């Protein structure tokens, strides 16, 4: 069977949580493969809302197994809080979640280092979510990290102290004032809690499952935040593209099936970094208000702008997207005119490529569409969609050369059109 992948194609916050929750009805297994609690995946159903950080968005589906894969960085404290909240609603979290032994642990001091790094960068800061993501992946790559499986070792406490002391030295070199012990007890208790879960050899587990089951891999963040292909250095520290699912779960590229790419009908970005179609006027303000564009994790207002098809086509290429999923086009319902960026002007020359240095003055070139001026939120079939809207979709499919298979017209599970 195949591993199908759901990916964000922009700067995160595309609506991955909702779509994974919708698709998870057809998948017995959902797996996260990268990122950590920097993610905030929102789900709405039966009048309730949830924000998931580390837990896969299949958690509310009965009988679904939810895997936290090798490529993830896991903060035991956040994980415990998240699990306990969900458990209150009657979900048997310990039965439904399996955690990869090779996933790396976020220590409280990783979070302090994140804050220290950002403070040291001043104006040039990344705008990190401050969840310790960058420092944890740094320790992984420099071969200093602690992994989930290490919590089973008799000398775990010694290993923890060794890494913590290393962090304390780094923090004091940076003159960052903090109390490195403040969350130590909560961390140790959360580690005890984590021991109550089934800790798996994810690569064996997933490949064995694939003999009989299809699996849905749930990406976090988005292509333009990818460590290699995003707007470096204003990126996250993991591989958010399709290939990341292979590395993060221990699965061969030949096992990849559908690659679902999610995008919003406009763009948003939180944190710093280039954003060619950003709007600083009242249209941007209007998008933020209608789309409720405030961070699910940090509450920060998101920067808003028109859809950028140049960047989107780049993301489609990097991940080999087979099926597109368009989110939040209902937020454009009241706009007279809708713009999409179809090329860039760089140094006066027109291009359809994302330049190496996205900080070079990139001027977006727009194609304008007449708005549909109709309320799409109640539409449940394609026939109900206005003609202007269908033309708009057709234009995007022609430009991106990939079909739009799912149109989401509201946060609820039910507000979804399958084509
Ligand atoms: P989901 O999965 C939006 C952004 C941060 C910052 C940069 C680096 O909900 O789409 P990090 O904490 O990873 O070191 O921050 O990446 N960022 C996100 N933006 N959605 C996310 O996740 C994000 N995860 C990280 O704002 O600019
Ligand atoms: Mg988010």
Short mmCIF file of N, CA and C in Angstrom, two decimals, residues 234-380:
data_model
loop_
_atom_site.label_atom_id
_atom_site.label_comp_id
_atom_site.label_asym_id
_atom_site.label_seq_id
_atom_site.Cartn_x
_atom_site.Cartn_y
_atom_site.Cartn_z
N UNK A 234 15.00 32.61 6.79
CA UNK A 234 13.71 32.79 7.48
C UNK A 234 12.83 31.56 7.26
N UNK A 235 13.26 30.47 7.84
CA UNK A 235 12.64 29.17 7.61
C UNK A 235 12.58 28.43 8.94
N UNK A 236 11.97 27.26 8.94
CA UNK A 236 12.06 26.41 10.11
C UNK A 236 13.25 25.46 9.90
N UNK A 237 13.47 24.52 10.80
CA UNK A 237 14.72 23.74 10.73
C UNK A 237 14.51 22.32 10.22
N UNK A 238 13.41 22.07 9.52
CA UNK A 238 13.17 20.70 9.03
C UNK A 238 12.78 20.71 7.56
N UNK A 239 12.72 19.50 6.98
CA UNK A 239 12.34 19.35 5.57
C UNK A 239 10.83 19.20 5.48
N UNK A 240 10.19 20.26 5.01
CA UNK A 240 8.73 20.28 4.99
C UNK A 240 8.17 19.76 3.67
N UNK A 241 9.06 19.47 2.72
CA UNK A 241 8.61 19.00 1.41
C UNK A 241 8.35 17.49 1.47
N UNK A 242 7.87 16.94 0.37
CA UNK A 242 7.47 15.54 0.34
C UNK A 242 8.59 14.59 0.76
N UNK A 243 9.80 14.90 0.30
CA UNK A 243 10.93 14.02 0.62
C UNK A 243 11.12 13.88 2.13
N UNK A 244 10.73 14.90 2.87
CA UNK A 244 10.84 14.85 4.33
C UNK A 244 10.03 13.71 4.93
N UNK A 245 8.94 13.32 4.26
CA UNK A 245 8.10 12.23 4.77
C UNK A 245 8.87 10.91 4.70
N UNK A 246 9.68 10.73 3.66
CA UNK A 246 10.47 9.49 3.53
C UNK A 246 11.53 9.42 4.63
N UNK A 247 12.26 10.52 4.79
CA UNK A 247 13.31 10.57 5.82
C UNK A 247 12.69 10.48 7.21
N UNK A 248 11.60 11.20 7.41
CA UNK A 248 11.02 11.32 8.75
C UNK A 248 10.30 10.08 9.23
N UNK A 249 9.96 9.18 8.30
CA UNK A 249 9.27 7.96 8.71
C UNK A 249 10.06 6.70 8.39
N UNK A 250 11.12 6.84 7.59
CA UNK A 250 11.91 5.67 7.22
C UNK A 250 11.24 4.85 6.13
N UNK A 251 10.72 5.57 5.12
CA UNK A 251 9.98 4.92 4.04
C UNK A 251 10.63 5.27 2.69
N UNK A 252 10.65 4.30 1.79
CA UNK A 252 11.25 4.54 0.48
C UNK A 252 10.39 5.49 -0.36
N UNK A 253 11.04 6.33 -1.19
CA UNK A 253 10.27 7.20 -2.10
C UNK A 253 9.32 6.42 -3.01
N UNK A 254 9.65 5.16 -3.29
CA UNK A 254 8.78 4.37 -4.17
C UNK A 254 7.43 4.06 -3.52
N UNK A 255 7.32 4.29 -2.24
CA UNK A 255 6.07 4.00 -1.52
C UNK A 255 5.11 5.20 -1.52
N UNK A 256 5.59 6.34 -2.01
CA UNK A 256 4.73 7.54 -1.98
C UNK A 256 3.60 7.41 -3.00
N UNK A 257 2.37 7.69 -2.59
CA UNK A 257 1.22 7.66 -3.49
C UNK A 257 0.79 9.07 -3.83
N UNK A 258 -0.37 9.47 -3.35
CA UNK A 258 -0.84 10.84 -3.60
C UNK A 258 -0.02 11.83 -2.79
N UNK A 259 0.27 12.95 -3.42
CA UNK A 259 0.88 14.06 -2.68
C UNK A 259 -0.14 15.20 -2.71
N UNK A 260 -0.83 15.38 -1.60
CA UNK A 260 -1.84 16.43 -1.49
C UNK A 260 -1.16 17.74 -1.07
N UNK A 261 -1.29 18.75 -1.90
CA UNK A 261 -0.70 20.05 -1.58
C UNK A 261 -1.79 21.04 -1.21
N UNK A 262 -1.68 21.62 -0.03
CA UNK A 262 -2.71 22.55 0.45
C UNK A 262 -2.27 23.99 0.30
N UNK A 263 -3.16 24.82 -0.20
CA UNK A 263 -2.87 26.25 -0.23
C UNK A 263 -4.12 27.04 0.08
N UNK A 264 -3.91 28.23 0.61
CA UNK A 264 -5.03 29.14 0.83
C UNK A 264 -5.21 29.99 -0.42
N UNK A 265 -6.42 30.52 -0.61
CA UNK A 265 -6.70 31.33 -1.80
C UNK A 265 -6.02 32.70 -1.73
N UNK A 266 -5.33 32.95 -0.63
CA UNK A 266 -4.48 34.13 -0.49
C UNK A 266 -3.27 33.67 0.30
N UNK A 267 -2.36 34.55 0.65
CA UNK A 267 -1.16 34.11 1.37
C UNK A 267 -1.10 34.74 2.75
N UNK A 268 -0.52 33.99 3.69
CA UNK A 268 -0.18 34.59 4.98
C UNK A 268 1.20 34.13 5.39
N UNK A 269 1.78 34.89 6.28
CA UNK A 269 3.08 34.52 6.83
C UNK A 269 3.15 35.08 8.25
N UNK A 270 3.66 34.27 9.18
CA UNK A 270 3.95 34.81 10.52
C UNK A 270 5.46 34.80 10.69
N UNK A 271 5.97 35.73 11.46
CA UNK A 271 7.42 35.81 11.61
C UNK A 271 8.00 36.64 10.47
N UNK A 272 9.34 36.73 10.46
CA UNK A 272 10.00 37.62 9.51
C UNK A 272 10.24 36.91 8.18
N UNK A 273 10.79 37.68 7.23
CA UNK A 273 11.21 37.10 5.97
C UNK A 273 10.43 37.59 4.78
N UNK A 274 10.99 37.34 3.58
CA UNK A 274 10.39 37.87 2.36
C UNK A 274 8.97 37.36 2.10
N UNK A 275 8.16 38.21 1.51
CA UNK A 275 6.76 37.90 1.23
C UNK A 275 6.34 38.85 0.10
N UNK A 276 6.63 38.46 -1.15
CA UNK A 276 6.48 39.39 -2.27
C UNK A 276 5.08 39.99 -2.42
N UNK A 277 4.02 39.24 -2.13
CA UNK A 277 2.67 39.78 -2.38
C UNK A 277 2.02 40.38 -1.13
N UNK A 278 2.85 40.61 -0.11
CA UNK A 278 2.28 41.15 1.14
C UNK A 278 1.56 42.48 0.90
N UNK A 279 0.42 42.63 1.58
CA UNK A 279 -0.35 43.87 1.46
C UNK A 279 -0.25 44.65 2.77
N UNK A 280 0.07 45.92 2.65
CA UNK A 280 0.20 46.75 3.85
C UNK A 280 -1.00 47.69 3.98
N UNK A 281 -1.97 47.50 3.11
CA UNK A 281 -3.10 48.45 3.08
C UNK A 281 -4.35 47.84 3.71
N UNK A 282 -5.46 48.46 3.44
CA UNK A 282 -6.68 47.96 4.09
C UNK A 282 -7.15 46.63 3.52
N UNK A 283 -6.73 46.31 2.30
CA UNK A 283 -7.09 44.99 1.75
C UNK A 283 -6.44 43.88 2.59
N UNK A 284 -5.17 44.12 2.97
CA UNK A 284 -4.48 43.15 3.83
C UNK A 284 -5.19 43.02 5.17
N UNK A 285 -5.59 44.16 5.69
CA UNK A 285 -6.30 44.20 6.98
C UNK A 285 -7.62 43.43 6.88
N UNK A 286 -8.27 43.61 5.73
CA UNK A 286 -9.57 42.96 5.50
C UNK A 286 -9.39 41.43 5.43
N UNK A 287 -8.34 40.99 4.75
CA UNK A 287 -8.06 39.55 4.67
C UNK A 287 -7.82 38.97 6.07
N UNK A 288 -7.03 39.71 6.86
CA UNK A 288 -6.70 39.24 8.22
C UNK A 288 -7.97 39.10 9.05
N UNK A 289 -8.87 40.07 8.88
CA UNK A 289 -10.09 40.06 9.68
C UNK A 289 -11.05 38.95 9.22
N UNK A 290 -11.29 38.91 7.92
CA UNK A 290 -12.25 37.91 7.41
C UNK A 290 -11.71 36.50 7.63
N UNK A 291 -10.39 36.35 7.39
CA UNK A 291 -9.80 35.01 7.51
C UNK A 291 -9.40 34.66 8.94
N UNK A 292 -9.63 35.58 9.86
CA UNK A 292 -9.21 35.39 11.26
C UNK A 292 -7.74 34.94 11.31
N UNK A 293 -6.89 35.72 10.67
CA UNK A 293 -5.50 35.32 10.52
C UNK A 293 -4.64 35.76 11.71
N UNK A 294 -4.79 35.00 12.76
CA UNK A 294 -4.00 35.18 13.98
C UNK A 294 -3.45 33.82 14.36
N UNK A 295 -2.18 33.77 14.77
CA UNK A 295 -1.52 32.49 15.02
C UNK A 295 -2.28 31.60 16.00
N UNK A 296 -2.43 30.32 15.63
CA UNK A 296 -3.12 29.36 16.51
C UNK A 296 -2.25 29.04 17.72
N UNK A 297 -0.93 29.20 17.58
CA UNK A 297 -0.01 28.87 18.67
C UNK A 297 0.38 30.13 19.44
N UNK A 298 0.76 31.17 18.72
CA UNK A 298 1.33 32.34 19.39
C UNK A 298 0.35 33.52 19.46
N UNK A 299 -0.77 33.43 18.72
CA UNK A 299 -1.74 34.54 18.71
C UNK A 299 -1.27 35.75 17.91
N UNK A 300 -0.07 35.65 17.29
CA UNK A 300 0.45 36.79 16.54
C UNK A 300 -0.42 37.07 15.31
N UNK A 301 -0.65 38.37 14.98
CA UNK A 301 -1.36 38.64 13.73
C UNK A 301 -0.51 38.15 12.55
N UNK A 302 -1.15 37.51 11.59
CA UNK A 302 -0.39 37.03 10.43
C UNK A 302 -0.32 38.12 9.37
N UNK A 303 0.80 38.19 8.70
CA UNK A 303 0.93 39.09 7.56
C UNK A 303 0.07 38.50 6.43
N UNK A 304 -0.63 39.34 5.68
CA UNK A 304 -1.54 38.84 4.65
C UNK A 304 -1.24 39.44 3.29
N UNK A 305 -1.52 38.70 2.22
CA UNK A 305 -1.33 39.22 0.88
C UNK A 305 -2.03 38.35 -0.15
N UNK A 306 -1.95 38.75 -1.41
CA UNK A 306 -2.60 37.99 -2.49
C UNK A 306 -1.88 36.67 -2.73
N UNK A 307 -2.60 35.78 -3.38
CA UNK A 307 -2.05 34.47 -3.74
C UNK A 307 -0.84 34.64 -4.66
N UNK A 308 0.21 33.88 -4.38
CA UNK A 308 1.44 33.95 -5.16
C UNK A 308 1.62 32.64 -5.92
N UNK A 309 1.23 32.66 -7.21
CA UNK A 309 1.29 31.42 -8.00
C UNK A 309 2.71 31.04 -8.39
N UNK A 310 3.62 32.01 -8.40
CA UNK A 310 5.02 31.69 -8.73
C UNK A 310 5.59 30.80 -7.62
N UNK A 311 5.39 31.25 -6.38
CA UNK A 311 5.88 30.46 -5.24
C UNK A 311 5.13 29.13 -5.15
N UNK A 312 3.84 29.17 -5.47
CA UNK A 312 3.03 27.95 -5.35
C UNK A 312 3.48 26.90 -6.37
N UNK A 313 3.78 27.36 -7.58
CA UNK A 313 4.21 26.40 -8.61
C UNK A 313 5.57 25.80 -8.25
N UNK A 314 6.40 26.61 -7.65
CA UNK A 314 7.71 26.14 -7.16
C UNK A 314 7.50 25.03 -6.13
N UNK A 315 6.58 25.25 -5.20
CA UNK A 315 6.31 24.26 -4.15
C UNK A 315 5.73 22.97 -4.75
N UNK A 316 4.88 23.12 -5.76
CA UNK A 316 4.29 21.96 -6.43
C UNK A 316 5.40 21.12 -7.08
N UNK A 317 6.37 21.83 -7.66
CA UNK A 317 7.50 21.15 -8.32
C UNK A 317 8.36 20.40 -7.30
N UNK A 318 8.73 21.07 -6.22
CA UNK A 318 9.64 20.46 -5.24
C UNK A 318 9.06 19.17 -4.66
N UNK A 319 7.75 19.13 -4.46
CA UNK A 319 7.15 17.97 -3.81
C UNK A 319 6.43 17.03 -4.76
N UNK A 320 6.37 17.36 -6.05
CA UNK A 320 5.66 16.49 -6.98
C UNK A 320 4.20 16.34 -6.59
N UNK A 321 3.56 17.48 -6.32
CA UNK A 321 2.17 17.45 -5.87
C UNK A 321 1.27 16.85 -6.96
N UNK A 322 0.41 15.89 -6.56
CA UNK A 322 -0.49 15.25 -7.52
C UNK A 322 -1.92 15.79 -7.41
N UNK A 323 -2.28 16.30 -6.23
CA UNK A 323 -3.64 16.77 -5.99
C UNK A 323 -3.57 18.06 -5.17
N UNK A 324 -4.27 19.09 -5.65
CA UNK A 324 -4.27 20.34 -4.90
C UNK A 324 -5.53 20.46 -4.06
N UNK A 325 -5.39 21.13 -2.95
CA UNK A 325 -6.51 21.38 -2.06
C UNK A 325 -6.54 22.87 -1.77
N UNK A 326 -7.64 23.52 -2.13
CA UNK A 326 -7.71 24.97 -1.94
C UNK A 326 -8.57 25.31 -0.73
N UNK A 327 -8.01 26.12 0.13
CA UNK A 327 -8.66 26.48 1.39
C UNK A 327 -9.10 27.95 1.36
N UNK A 328 -10.15 28.21 2.09
CA UNK A 328 -10.55 29.57 2.45
C UNK A 328 -10.88 30.49 1.28
N UNK A 329 -11.28 29.95 0.13
CA UNK A 329 -11.68 30.86 -0.95
C UNK A 329 -12.96 31.61 -0.55
N UNK A 330 -13.72 31.04 0.40
CA UNK A 330 -14.92 31.74 0.88
C UNK A 330 -14.57 33.08 1.54
N UNK A 331 -13.31 33.21 1.99
CA UNK A 331 -12.90 34.49 2.59
C UNK A 331 -12.82 35.60 1.55
N UNK A 332 -12.84 35.23 0.26
CA UNK A 332 -12.77 36.25 -0.80
C UNK A 332 -14.17 36.59 -1.34
N UNK A 333 -15.19 36.00 -0.74
CA UNK A 333 -16.57 36.16 -1.23
C UNK A 333 -17.00 37.60 -1.49
N UNK A 334 -16.53 38.53 -0.64
CA UNK A 334 -17.05 39.89 -0.73
C UNK A 334 -16.13 40.82 -1.53
N UNK A 335 -15.05 40.27 -2.11
CA UNK A 335 -14.11 41.14 -2.83
C UNK A 335 -14.60 41.40 -4.26
N UNK A 336 -14.59 42.68 -4.66
CA UNK A 336 -14.98 43.05 -6.03
C UNK A 336 -13.99 42.50 -7.04
N UNK A 337 -12.71 42.66 -6.68
CA UNK A 337 -11.63 42.23 -7.55
C UNK A 337 -10.69 41.33 -6.75
N UNK A 338 -10.23 40.28 -7.40
CA UNK A 338 -9.30 39.37 -6.73
C UNK A 338 -8.03 39.29 -7.57
N UNK A 339 -6.89 39.41 -6.90
CA UNK A 339 -5.64 39.37 -7.66
C UNK A 339 -4.86 38.10 -7.35
N UNK A 340 -4.16 37.61 -8.36
CA UNK A 340 -3.18 36.55 -8.11
C UNK A 340 -1.88 36.92 -8.81
N UNK A 341 -0.78 36.65 -8.15
CA UNK A 341 0.53 36.97 -8.72
C UNK A 341 0.93 35.87 -9.68
N UNK A 342 1.19 36.23 -10.95
CA UNK A 342 1.49 35.21 -11.95
C UNK A 342 2.93 35.28 -12.45
N UNK A 343 3.65 36.35 -12.11
CA UNK A 343 5.09 36.39 -12.38
C UNK A 343 5.71 37.44 -11.46
N UNK A 344 7.05 37.42 -11.43
CA UNK A 344 7.78 38.43 -10.66
C UNK A 344 8.55 39.31 -11.62
N UNK A 345 8.78 40.54 -11.20
CA UNK A 345 9.76 41.37 -11.88
C UNK A 345 10.95 41.53 -10.96
N UNK A 346 12.11 41.07 -11.41
CA UNK A 346 13.33 41.22 -10.63
C UNK A 346 14.31 42.02 -11.47
N UNK A 347 14.78 43.12 -10.95
CA UNK A 347 15.65 44.04 -11.70
C UNK A 347 15.04 44.39 -13.05
N UNK A 348 13.76 44.62 -13.08
CA UNK A 348 13.09 45.02 -14.31
C UNK A 348 12.80 43.87 -15.26
N UNK A 349 13.31 42.67 -14.97
CA UNK A 349 13.06 41.53 -15.87
C UNK A 349 11.98 40.62 -15.31
N UNK A 350 11.11 40.16 -16.21
CA UNK A 350 10.03 39.29 -15.76
C UNK A 350 10.52 37.85 -15.63
N UNK A 351 10.11 37.19 -14.56
CA UNK A 351 10.52 35.80 -14.35
C UNK A 351 9.38 35.00 -13.72
N UNK A 352 9.41 33.68 -13.97
CA UNK A 352 8.43 32.79 -13.35
C UNK A 352 9.11 31.91 -12.30
N UNK A 353 10.36 32.27 -11.94
CA UNK A 353 11.10 31.48 -10.97
C UNK A 353 11.26 32.25 -9.67
N UNK A 354 11.38 31.50 -8.58
CA UNK A 354 11.67 32.11 -7.29
C UNK A 354 13.18 32.39 -7.26
N UNK A 355 13.59 33.65 -7.10
CA UNK A 355 15.02 33.95 -7.16
C UNK A 355 15.79 33.40 -5.95
N UNK A 356 17.09 33.18 -6.11
CA UNK A 356 17.94 32.69 -5.02
C UNK A 356 17.79 33.56 -3.79
N UNK A 357 17.96 34.85 -4.00
CA UNK A 357 17.87 35.77 -2.89
C UNK A 357 16.50 36.42 -2.91
N UNK A 358 15.59 35.85 -2.12
CA UNK A 358 14.22 36.37 -2.16
C UNK A 358 14.13 37.74 -1.51
N UNK A 359 15.28 38.24 -1.05
CA UNK A 359 15.28 39.59 -0.53
C UNK A 359 15.57 40.63 -1.60
N UNK A 360 16.05 40.12 -2.74
CA UNK A 360 16.23 41.04 -3.87
C UNK A 360 14.85 41.63 -4.14
N UNK A 361 14.82 42.87 -4.61
CA UNK A 361 13.52 43.51 -4.80
C UNK A 361 12.69 42.72 -5.81
N UNK A 362 11.73 42.01 -5.31
CA UNK A 362 10.82 41.23 -6.16
C UNK A 362 9.52 41.99 -6.26
N UNK A 363 9.14 42.30 -7.48
CA UNK A 363 7.89 43.03 -7.66
C UNK A 363 6.86 42.06 -8.25
N UNK A 364 5.76 41.84 -7.56
CA UNK A 364 4.78 40.90 -8.09
C UNK A 364 4.01 41.48 -9.28
N UNK A 365 3.78 40.64 -10.29
CA UNK A 365 2.94 41.04 -11.42
C UNK A 365 1.62 40.29 -11.27
N UNK A 366 0.50 41.01 -11.29
CA UNK A 366 -0.79 40.40 -10.96
C UNK A 366 -1.69 40.20 -12.18
N UNK A 367 -2.49 39.15 -12.10
CA UNK A 367 -3.64 38.98 -12.99
C UNK A 367 -4.87 39.22 -12.12
N UNK A 368 -5.81 39.99 -12.66
CA UNK A 368 -6.99 40.33 -11.87
C UNK A 368 -8.22 39.55 -12.31
N UNK A 369 -9.03 39.21 -11.34
CA UNK A 369 -10.29 38.50 -11.61
C UNK A 369 -11.45 39.29 -11.02
N UNK A 370 -12.58 39.20 -11.71
CA UNK A 370 -13.78 39.77 -11.13
C UNK A 370 -14.26 38.84 -10.02
N UNK A 371 -14.59 39.41 -8.86
CA UNK A 371 -15.03 38.58 -7.74
C UNK A 371 -16.37 37.91 -8.03
N UNK A 372 -16.71 36.90 -7.26
CA UNK A 372 -17.98 36.19 -7.51
C UNK A 372 -19.13 36.78 -6.69
N UNK A 373 -18.76 37.60 -5.70
CA UNK A 373 -19.79 38.30 -4.91
C UNK A 373 -20.97 37.42 -4.50
N UNK A 374 -20.65 36.28 -3.98
CA UNK A 374 -21.70 35.35 -3.52
C UNK A 374 -21.17 34.62 -2.31
N UNK A 375 -22.05 34.16 -1.49
CA UNK A 375 -21.66 33.44 -0.28
C UNK A 375 -21.42 31.97 -0.61
N UNK A 376 -20.15 31.56 -0.54
CA UNK A 376 -19.82 30.17 -0.92
C UNK A 376 -19.94 29.20 0.26
N UNK A 377 -20.07 29.76 1.46
CA UNK A 377 -19.91 28.89 2.63
C UNK A 377 -20.94 27.76 2.71
N UNK A 378 -22.12 27.98 2.10
CA UNK A 378 -23.14 26.94 2.18
C UNK A 378 -23.03 25.91 1.06
N UNK A 379 -22.17 26.17 0.06
CA UNK A 379 -22.07 25.25 -1.09
C UNK A 379 -21.50 23.91 -0.66
N UNK A 380 -22.13 22.83 -1.08
CA UNK A 380 -21.63 21.49 -0.77
C UNK A 380 -21.37 20.66 -2.02
#
